[in-house]
Coordinates of C-alpha atoms and ligand atoms in Angstrom, one line a residue:
X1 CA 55.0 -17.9 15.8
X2 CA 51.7 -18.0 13.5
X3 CA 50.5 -20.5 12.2
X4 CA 49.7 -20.7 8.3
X5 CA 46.0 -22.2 8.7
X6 CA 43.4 -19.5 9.3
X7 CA 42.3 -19.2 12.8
X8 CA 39.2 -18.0 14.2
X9 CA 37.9 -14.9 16.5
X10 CA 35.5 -12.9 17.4
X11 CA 36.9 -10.0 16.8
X12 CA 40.4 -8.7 15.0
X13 CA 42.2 -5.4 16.3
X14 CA 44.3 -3.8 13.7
X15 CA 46.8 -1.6 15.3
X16 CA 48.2 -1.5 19.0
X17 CA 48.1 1.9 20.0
X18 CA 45.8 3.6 22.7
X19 CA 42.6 3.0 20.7
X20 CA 43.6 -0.7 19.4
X21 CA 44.5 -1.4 23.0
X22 CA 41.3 -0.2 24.4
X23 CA 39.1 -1.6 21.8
X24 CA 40.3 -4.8 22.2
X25 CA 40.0 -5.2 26.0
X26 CA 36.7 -3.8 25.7
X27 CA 36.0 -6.7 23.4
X28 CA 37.5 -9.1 25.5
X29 CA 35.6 -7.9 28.5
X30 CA 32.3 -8.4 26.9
X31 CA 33.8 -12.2 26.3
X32 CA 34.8 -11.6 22.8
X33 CA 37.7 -13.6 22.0
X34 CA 40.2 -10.9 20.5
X35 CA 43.4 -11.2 18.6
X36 CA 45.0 -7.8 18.8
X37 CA 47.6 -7.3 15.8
X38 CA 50.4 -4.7 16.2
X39 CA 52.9 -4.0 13.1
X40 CA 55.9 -2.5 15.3
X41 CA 55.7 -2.3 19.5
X42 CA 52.5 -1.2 21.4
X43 CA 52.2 2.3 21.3
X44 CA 55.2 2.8 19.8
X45 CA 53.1 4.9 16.9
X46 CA 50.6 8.3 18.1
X47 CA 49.9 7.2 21.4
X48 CA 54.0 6.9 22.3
X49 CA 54.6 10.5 20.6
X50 CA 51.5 12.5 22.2
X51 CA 51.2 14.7 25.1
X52 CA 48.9 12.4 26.9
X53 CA 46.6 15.3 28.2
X54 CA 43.8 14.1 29.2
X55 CA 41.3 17.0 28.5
X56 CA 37.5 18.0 28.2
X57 CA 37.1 19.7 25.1
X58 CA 33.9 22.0 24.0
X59 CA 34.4 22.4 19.7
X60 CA 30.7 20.8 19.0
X61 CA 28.4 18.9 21.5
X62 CA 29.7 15.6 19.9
X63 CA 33.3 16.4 20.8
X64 CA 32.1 17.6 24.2
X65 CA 30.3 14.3 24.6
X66 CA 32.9 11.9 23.7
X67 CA 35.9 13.6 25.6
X68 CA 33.8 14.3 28.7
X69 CA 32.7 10.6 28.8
X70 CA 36.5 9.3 28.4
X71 CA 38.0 11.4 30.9
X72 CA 34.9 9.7 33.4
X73 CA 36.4 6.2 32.3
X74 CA 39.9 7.4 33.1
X75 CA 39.1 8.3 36.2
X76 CA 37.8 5.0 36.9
X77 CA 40.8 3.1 35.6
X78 CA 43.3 5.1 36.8
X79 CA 42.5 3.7 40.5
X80 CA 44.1 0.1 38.6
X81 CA 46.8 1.8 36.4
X82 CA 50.6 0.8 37.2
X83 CA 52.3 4.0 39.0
X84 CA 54.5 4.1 35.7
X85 CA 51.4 5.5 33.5
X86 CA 52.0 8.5 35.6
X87 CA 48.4 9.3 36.1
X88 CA 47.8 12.5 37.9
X89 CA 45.0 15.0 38.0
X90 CA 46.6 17.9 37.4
X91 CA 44.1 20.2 35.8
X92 CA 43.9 22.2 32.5
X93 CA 44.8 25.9 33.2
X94 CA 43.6 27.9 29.9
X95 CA 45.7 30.7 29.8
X96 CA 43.9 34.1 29.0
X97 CA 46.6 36.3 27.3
X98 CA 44.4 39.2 26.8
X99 CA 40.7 40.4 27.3
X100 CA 39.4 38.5 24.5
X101 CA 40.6 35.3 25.6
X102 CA 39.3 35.9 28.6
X103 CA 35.7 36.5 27.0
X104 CA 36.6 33.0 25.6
X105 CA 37.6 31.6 29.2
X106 CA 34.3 33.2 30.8
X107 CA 31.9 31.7 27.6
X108 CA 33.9 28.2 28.0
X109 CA 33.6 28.3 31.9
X110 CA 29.4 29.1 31.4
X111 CA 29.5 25.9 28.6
X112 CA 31.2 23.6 31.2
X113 CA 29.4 24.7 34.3
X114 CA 26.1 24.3 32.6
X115 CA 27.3 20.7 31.6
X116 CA 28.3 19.9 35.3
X117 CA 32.3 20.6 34.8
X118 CA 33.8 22.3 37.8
X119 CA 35.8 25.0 36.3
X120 CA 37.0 27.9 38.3
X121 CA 37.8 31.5 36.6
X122 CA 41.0 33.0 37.7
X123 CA 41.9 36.6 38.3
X124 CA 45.5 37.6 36.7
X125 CA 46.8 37.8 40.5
X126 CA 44.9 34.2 41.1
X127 CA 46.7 32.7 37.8
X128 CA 50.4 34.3 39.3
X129 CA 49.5 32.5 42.2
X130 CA 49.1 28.9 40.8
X131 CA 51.9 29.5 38.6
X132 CA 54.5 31.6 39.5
X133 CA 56.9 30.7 36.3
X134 CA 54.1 32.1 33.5
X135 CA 55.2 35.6 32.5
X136 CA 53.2 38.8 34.6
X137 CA 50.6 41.2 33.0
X138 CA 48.1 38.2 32.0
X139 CA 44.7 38.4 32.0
X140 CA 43.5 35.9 34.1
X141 CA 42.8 32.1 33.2
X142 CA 39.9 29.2 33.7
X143 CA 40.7 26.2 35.8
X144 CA 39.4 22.9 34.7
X145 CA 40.0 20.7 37.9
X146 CA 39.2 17.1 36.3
X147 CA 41.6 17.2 33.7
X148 CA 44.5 14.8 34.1
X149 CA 48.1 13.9 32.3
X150 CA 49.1 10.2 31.6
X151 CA 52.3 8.1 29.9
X152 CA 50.1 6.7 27.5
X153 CA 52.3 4.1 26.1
X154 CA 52.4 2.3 29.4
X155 CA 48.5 2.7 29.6
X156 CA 48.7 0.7 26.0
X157 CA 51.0 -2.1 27.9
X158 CA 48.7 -2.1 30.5
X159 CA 45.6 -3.0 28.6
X160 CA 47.6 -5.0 26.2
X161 CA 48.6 -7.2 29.5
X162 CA 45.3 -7.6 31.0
X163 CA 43.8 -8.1 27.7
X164 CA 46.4 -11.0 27.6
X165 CA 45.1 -12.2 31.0
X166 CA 41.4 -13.1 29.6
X167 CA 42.7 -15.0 27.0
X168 CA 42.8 -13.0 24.3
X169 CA 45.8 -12.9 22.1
X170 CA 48.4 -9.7 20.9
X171 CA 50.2 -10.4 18.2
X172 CA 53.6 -8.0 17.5
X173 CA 55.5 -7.3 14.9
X174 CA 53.0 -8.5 12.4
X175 CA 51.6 -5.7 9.8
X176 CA 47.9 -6.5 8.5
X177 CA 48.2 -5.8 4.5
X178 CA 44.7 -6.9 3.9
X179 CA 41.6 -6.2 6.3
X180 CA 37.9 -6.7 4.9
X181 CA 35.2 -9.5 4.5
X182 CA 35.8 -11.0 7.7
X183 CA 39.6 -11.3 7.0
X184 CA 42.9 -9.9 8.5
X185 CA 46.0 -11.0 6.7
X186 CA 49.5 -10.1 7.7
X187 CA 52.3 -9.7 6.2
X188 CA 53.9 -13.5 6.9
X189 CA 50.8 -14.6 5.1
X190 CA 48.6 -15.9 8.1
X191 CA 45.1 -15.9 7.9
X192 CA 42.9 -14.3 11.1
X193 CA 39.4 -14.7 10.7
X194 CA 36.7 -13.1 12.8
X195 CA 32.8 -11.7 11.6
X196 CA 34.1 -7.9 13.4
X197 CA 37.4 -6.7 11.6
X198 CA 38.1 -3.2 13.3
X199 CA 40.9 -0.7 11.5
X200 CA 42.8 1.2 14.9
X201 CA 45.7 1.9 12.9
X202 CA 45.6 5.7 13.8
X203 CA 47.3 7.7 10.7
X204 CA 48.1 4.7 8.7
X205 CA 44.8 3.5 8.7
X206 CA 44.4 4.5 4.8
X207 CA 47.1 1.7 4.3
X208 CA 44.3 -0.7 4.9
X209 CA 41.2 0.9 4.3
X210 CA 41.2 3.4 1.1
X211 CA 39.4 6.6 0.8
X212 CA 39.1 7.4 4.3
X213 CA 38.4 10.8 5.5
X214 CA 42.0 11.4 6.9
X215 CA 45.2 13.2 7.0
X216 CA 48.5 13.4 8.8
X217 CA 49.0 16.3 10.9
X218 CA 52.5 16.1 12.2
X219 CA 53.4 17.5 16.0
X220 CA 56.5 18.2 17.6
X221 CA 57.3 17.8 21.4
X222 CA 60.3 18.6 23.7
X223 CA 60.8 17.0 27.1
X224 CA 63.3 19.0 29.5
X225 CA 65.0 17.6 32.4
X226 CA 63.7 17.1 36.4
X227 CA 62.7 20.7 37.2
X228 CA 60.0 19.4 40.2
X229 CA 57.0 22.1 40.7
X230 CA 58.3 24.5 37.8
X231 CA 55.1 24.0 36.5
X232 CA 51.9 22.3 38.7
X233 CA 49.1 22.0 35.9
X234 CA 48.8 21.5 32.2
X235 CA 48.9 25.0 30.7
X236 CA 47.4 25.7 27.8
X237 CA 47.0 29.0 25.9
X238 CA 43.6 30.1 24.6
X239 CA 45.2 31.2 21.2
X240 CA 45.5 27.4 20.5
X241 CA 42.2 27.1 20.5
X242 CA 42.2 29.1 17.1
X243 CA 45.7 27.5 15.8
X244 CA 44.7 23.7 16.4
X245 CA 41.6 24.5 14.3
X246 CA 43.2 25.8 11.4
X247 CA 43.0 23.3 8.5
X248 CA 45.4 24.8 6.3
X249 CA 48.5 26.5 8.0
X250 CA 51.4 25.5 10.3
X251 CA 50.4 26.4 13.3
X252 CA 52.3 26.4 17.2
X253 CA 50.8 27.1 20.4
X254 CA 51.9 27.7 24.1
X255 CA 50.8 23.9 26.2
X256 CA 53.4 22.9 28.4
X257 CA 52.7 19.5 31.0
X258 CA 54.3 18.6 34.6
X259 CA 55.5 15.2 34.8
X260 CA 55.6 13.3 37.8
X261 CA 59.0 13.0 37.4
X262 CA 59.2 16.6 37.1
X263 CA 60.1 16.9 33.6
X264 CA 58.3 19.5 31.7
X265 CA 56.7 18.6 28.4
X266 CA 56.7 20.9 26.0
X267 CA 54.6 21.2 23.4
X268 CA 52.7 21.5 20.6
X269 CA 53.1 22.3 16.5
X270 CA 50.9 21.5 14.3
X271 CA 52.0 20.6 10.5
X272 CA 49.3 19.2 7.3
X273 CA 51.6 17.8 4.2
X274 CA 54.3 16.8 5.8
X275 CA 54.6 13.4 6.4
X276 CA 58.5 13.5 6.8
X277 CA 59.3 12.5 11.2
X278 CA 62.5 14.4 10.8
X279 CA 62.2 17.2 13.6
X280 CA 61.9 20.3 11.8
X281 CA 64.0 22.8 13.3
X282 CA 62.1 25.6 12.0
X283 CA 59.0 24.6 13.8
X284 CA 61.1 23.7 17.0
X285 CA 61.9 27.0 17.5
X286 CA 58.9 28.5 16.3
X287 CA 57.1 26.3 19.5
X288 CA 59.9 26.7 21.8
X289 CA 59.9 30.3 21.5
X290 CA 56.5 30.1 21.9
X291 CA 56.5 28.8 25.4
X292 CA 59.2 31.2 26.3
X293 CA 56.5 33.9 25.5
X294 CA 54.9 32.7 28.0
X295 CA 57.1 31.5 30.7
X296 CA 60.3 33.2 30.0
X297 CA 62.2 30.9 32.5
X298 CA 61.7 27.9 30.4
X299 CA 64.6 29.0 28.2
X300 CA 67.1 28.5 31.7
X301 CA 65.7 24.6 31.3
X302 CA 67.4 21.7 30.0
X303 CA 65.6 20.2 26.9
X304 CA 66.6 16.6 26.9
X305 CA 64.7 15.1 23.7
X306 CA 62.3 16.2 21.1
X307 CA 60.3 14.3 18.8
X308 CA 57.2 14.2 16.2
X309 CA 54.3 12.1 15.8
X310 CA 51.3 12.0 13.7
X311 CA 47.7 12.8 14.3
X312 CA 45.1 11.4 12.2
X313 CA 42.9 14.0 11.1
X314 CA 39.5 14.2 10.1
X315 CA 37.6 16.9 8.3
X316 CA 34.8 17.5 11.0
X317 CA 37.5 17.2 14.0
X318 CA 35.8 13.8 15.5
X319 CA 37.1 10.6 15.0
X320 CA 35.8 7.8 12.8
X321 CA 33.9 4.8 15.4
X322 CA 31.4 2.7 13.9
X323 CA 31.1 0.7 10.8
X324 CA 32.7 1.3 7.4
X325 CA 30.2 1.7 4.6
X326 CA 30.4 -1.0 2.5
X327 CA 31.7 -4.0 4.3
X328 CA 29.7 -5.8 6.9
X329 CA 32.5 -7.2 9.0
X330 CA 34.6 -3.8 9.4
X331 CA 34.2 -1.2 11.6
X332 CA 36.7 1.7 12.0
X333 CA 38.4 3.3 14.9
X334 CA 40.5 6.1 14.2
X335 CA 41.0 9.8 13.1
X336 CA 40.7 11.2 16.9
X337 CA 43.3 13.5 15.8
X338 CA 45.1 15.4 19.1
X339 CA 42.5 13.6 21.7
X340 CA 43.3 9.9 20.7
X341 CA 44.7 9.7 24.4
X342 CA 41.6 11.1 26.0
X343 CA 39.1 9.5 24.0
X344 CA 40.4 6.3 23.9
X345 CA 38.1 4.9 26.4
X346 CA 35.1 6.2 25.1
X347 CA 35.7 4.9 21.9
X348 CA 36.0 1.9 23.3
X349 CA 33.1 1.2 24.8
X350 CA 31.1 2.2 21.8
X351 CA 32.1 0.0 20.0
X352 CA 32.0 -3.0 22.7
X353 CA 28.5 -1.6 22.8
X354 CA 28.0 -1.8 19.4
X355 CA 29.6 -5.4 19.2
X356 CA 27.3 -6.3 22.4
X357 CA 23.7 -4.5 21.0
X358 CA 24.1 -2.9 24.5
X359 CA 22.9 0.8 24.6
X360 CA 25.9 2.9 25.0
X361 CA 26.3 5.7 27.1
X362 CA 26.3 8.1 24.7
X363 CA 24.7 8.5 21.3
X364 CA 27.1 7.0 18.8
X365 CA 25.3 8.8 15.4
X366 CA 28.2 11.7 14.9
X367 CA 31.5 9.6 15.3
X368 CA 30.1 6.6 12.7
X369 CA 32.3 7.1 9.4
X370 CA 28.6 7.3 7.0
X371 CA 28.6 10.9 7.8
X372 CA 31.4 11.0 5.1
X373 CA 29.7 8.5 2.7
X374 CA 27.9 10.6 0.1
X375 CA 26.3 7.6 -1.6
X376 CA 23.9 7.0 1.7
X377 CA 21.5 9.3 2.5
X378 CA 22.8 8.6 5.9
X379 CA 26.5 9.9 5.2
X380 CA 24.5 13.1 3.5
X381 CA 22.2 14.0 7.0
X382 CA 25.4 13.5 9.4
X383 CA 27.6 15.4 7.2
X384 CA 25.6 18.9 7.2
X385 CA 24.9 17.8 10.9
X386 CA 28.8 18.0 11.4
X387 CA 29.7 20.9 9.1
Ligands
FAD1 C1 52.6 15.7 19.2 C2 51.3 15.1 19.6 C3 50.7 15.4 20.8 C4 49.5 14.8 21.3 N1 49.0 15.2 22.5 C5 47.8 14.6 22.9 C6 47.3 14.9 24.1 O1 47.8 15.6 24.9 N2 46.1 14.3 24.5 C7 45.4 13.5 23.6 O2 44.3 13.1 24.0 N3 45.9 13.2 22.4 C8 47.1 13.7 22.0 N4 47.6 13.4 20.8 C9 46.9 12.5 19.9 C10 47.0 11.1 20.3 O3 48.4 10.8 20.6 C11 46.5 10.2 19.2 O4 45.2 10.6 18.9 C12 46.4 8.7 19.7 O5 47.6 8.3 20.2 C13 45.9 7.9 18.6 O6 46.0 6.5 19.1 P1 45.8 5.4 18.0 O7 45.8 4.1 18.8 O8 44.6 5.6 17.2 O9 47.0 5.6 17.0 P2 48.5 5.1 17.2 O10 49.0 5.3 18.5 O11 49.3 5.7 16.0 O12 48.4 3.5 17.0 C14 48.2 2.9 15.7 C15 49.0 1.7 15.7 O13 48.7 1.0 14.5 C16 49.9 0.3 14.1 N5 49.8 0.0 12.7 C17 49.9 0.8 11.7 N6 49.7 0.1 10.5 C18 49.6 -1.1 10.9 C19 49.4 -2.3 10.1 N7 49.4 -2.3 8.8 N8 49.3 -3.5 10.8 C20 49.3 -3.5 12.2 N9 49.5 -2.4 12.9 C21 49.6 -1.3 12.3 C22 51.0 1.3 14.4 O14 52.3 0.7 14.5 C23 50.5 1.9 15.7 O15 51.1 1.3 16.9 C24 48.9 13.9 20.4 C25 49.4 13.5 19.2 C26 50.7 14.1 18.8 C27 51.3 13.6 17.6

């Protein structure tokens, strides 16, 4: 129960998904004392309705930066993760449907090799091999061995538990209505009070903080019953590459993900406008037919649930860390879009960094929200940086 006199912290986590989660143990690590405010369950929003592909991703240098970085941190943590997060390094395979996309495979295999990112090319014959369910006459494919799958809601408990353990407090079932000037309140009218406010409430973070950069862009996902080894990595296609980039159309792409229980995840669509989480059968089919394209036997399986979730997407495709313009005491840490999972960590330790006026493993300039504040000559420099 909350008490109705204001009480004081050092810092105040707005929204318990992946990102909330991480920030606020972060915070709490670097002896912050953290109150951690959740509206509904932890990770019950993004983080419970993702893939939770953990994946190095090449779009800009920044993005490069940032996911490369994360997937380092969960590497490290996974050694301390409960065995229901599910954490496995399975690999990215990048399917290569024809010789273009192999040209794309071949360029994103240089990029990665040059950045010290063991990837492997893979002859049609060498892809059959690895996976004997995708469909013949391929092209080929590029193997990115670091890349891992997780349950990222459990990771979310998990933080949330040992975050609990240093004395830091998670509050549930409480929504933040106001967050600014040093001030959370909720919506049973308690007061938290702390001089570093941060906004991690992934898509809804406009609720709290208006005129941010961001839109909902809704995904659907289908998990099928125990089919153990039917598929062995995550498999993505190299189409999606162009469909998750497109800003205006509906878009699905082939990425299917073993679970260690040997479910098959099946995924993705991508949907702007349409802030409705009714499945849409439409786009169901459009994604399961899809997958079928490319692994024919997947229409034998047994889908057992599908869902939707919402990313939060930014214009420039990297996420919002670092202060908001205008107000001192808040800093924003959202908008990561379909890599909240991966880049969770990294997130989190810039801003701890930030917080701590330690230097931070990587430069922090190209996720701080002034790149979209057109009243600083700042936001102006970072935007044509980004575009
Ligand atoms: C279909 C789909 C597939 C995806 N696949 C992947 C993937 O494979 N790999 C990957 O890296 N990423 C993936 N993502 C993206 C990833 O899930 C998100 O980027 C990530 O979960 C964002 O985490 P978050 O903590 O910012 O947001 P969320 O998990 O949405 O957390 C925000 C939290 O804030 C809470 N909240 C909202 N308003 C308030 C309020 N007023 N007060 C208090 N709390 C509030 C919400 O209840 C919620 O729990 C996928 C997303 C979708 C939808």
């Amino acid at each position: 129960m909350i008490s109705c006199a204001p009480r004081d912290y050092d810092a105040i986590i707005a929204g318990g998904g992946i990102v909330g989660a991480a920030c606020a143990l972060a915070c709490a690590r670097a002896e912050l004392r953290v109150a951690l405010v959740e509206r509904d369950v932890l990770g019950g929003g993004a983080t419970g309705a993702g893939m939770g592909h953990i994946v190095v991703m090449d779009d800009s240098e920044a993005q490069f930066a940032l996911t490369r970085r994360s997937q380092q941190l969960w590497q490290t943590l996974s050694a301390s993760l409960p065995v229901g997060a599910e954490f496995e390094t399975t690999g990215t395979i990048w399917v290569a449907a024809d010789e273009d996309e192999l040209a794309e495979a071949d360029r994103k295999h240089a990029y990665l090799e040059h950045r010290g990112v063991p990837s492997q090319m893979l002859s049609a014959a060498e892809l059959a091999a690895l996976e004997p369910n995708l469909r013949a006459r391929l092209a080929g494919g590029l193997l990115v061995s670091e890349d891992a799958v997780v349950y990222p809601p459990m990771v979310a408990l998990h933080l949330a538990r040992e975050l609990k353990s240093l004395g830091s407090e998670v509050l549930m079932g409480h929504a933040v209505i106001h967050l600014s000037d040093g001030e959370a309140r909720l919506d049973d009218h308690s007061i938290l009070r702390a001089p570093r406010l941060v906004n991690a409430m992934g898509a809804d973070a406009t609720d709290c903080t208006a005129g941010l950069p961001i839109k909902k862009r809704k995904g659907h996902l289908a998990i099928t019953d125990r089919y153990p080894g039917f598929v062995r990595h995550q498999l993505v296609e190299l189409g999606y590459l162009k469909s998750a980039h497109s800003s205006t159309t509906d878009s699905v792409a082939f990425n299917v993900q073993p679970r260690k229980t040997g479910q098959i995840l099946i995924g993705s669509s991508r949907q702007y406008g349409n802030d409705n989480s009714a499945v849409n059968h439409a786009m169901l089919s459009a994604m399961l037919e899809r997958a079928s394209l490319y692994m024919p036997a997947i229409n034998s399986l047994n889908v057992i649930r599908v869902w939707t979730g919402f990313r939060a997407a930014t214009p420039d495709k990297l996420p919002l860390i670092g202060p908001a313009p205008g107000d001192s005491s808040l800093w924003l840490a959202t908008g990561h879009e379909g890599l909240g999972i991966t880049t969770a960590l990294a997130t989190a330790e810039l801003l701890a960094c930030a917080f701590t006026g330690t230097a931070p493993p990587i430069a922090p300039e190209r996720y701080r929200p002034a790149r979209f504040d057109n009243s600083s000559q700042q936001g102006t420099i970072l935007h044509q940086e980004n575009a």
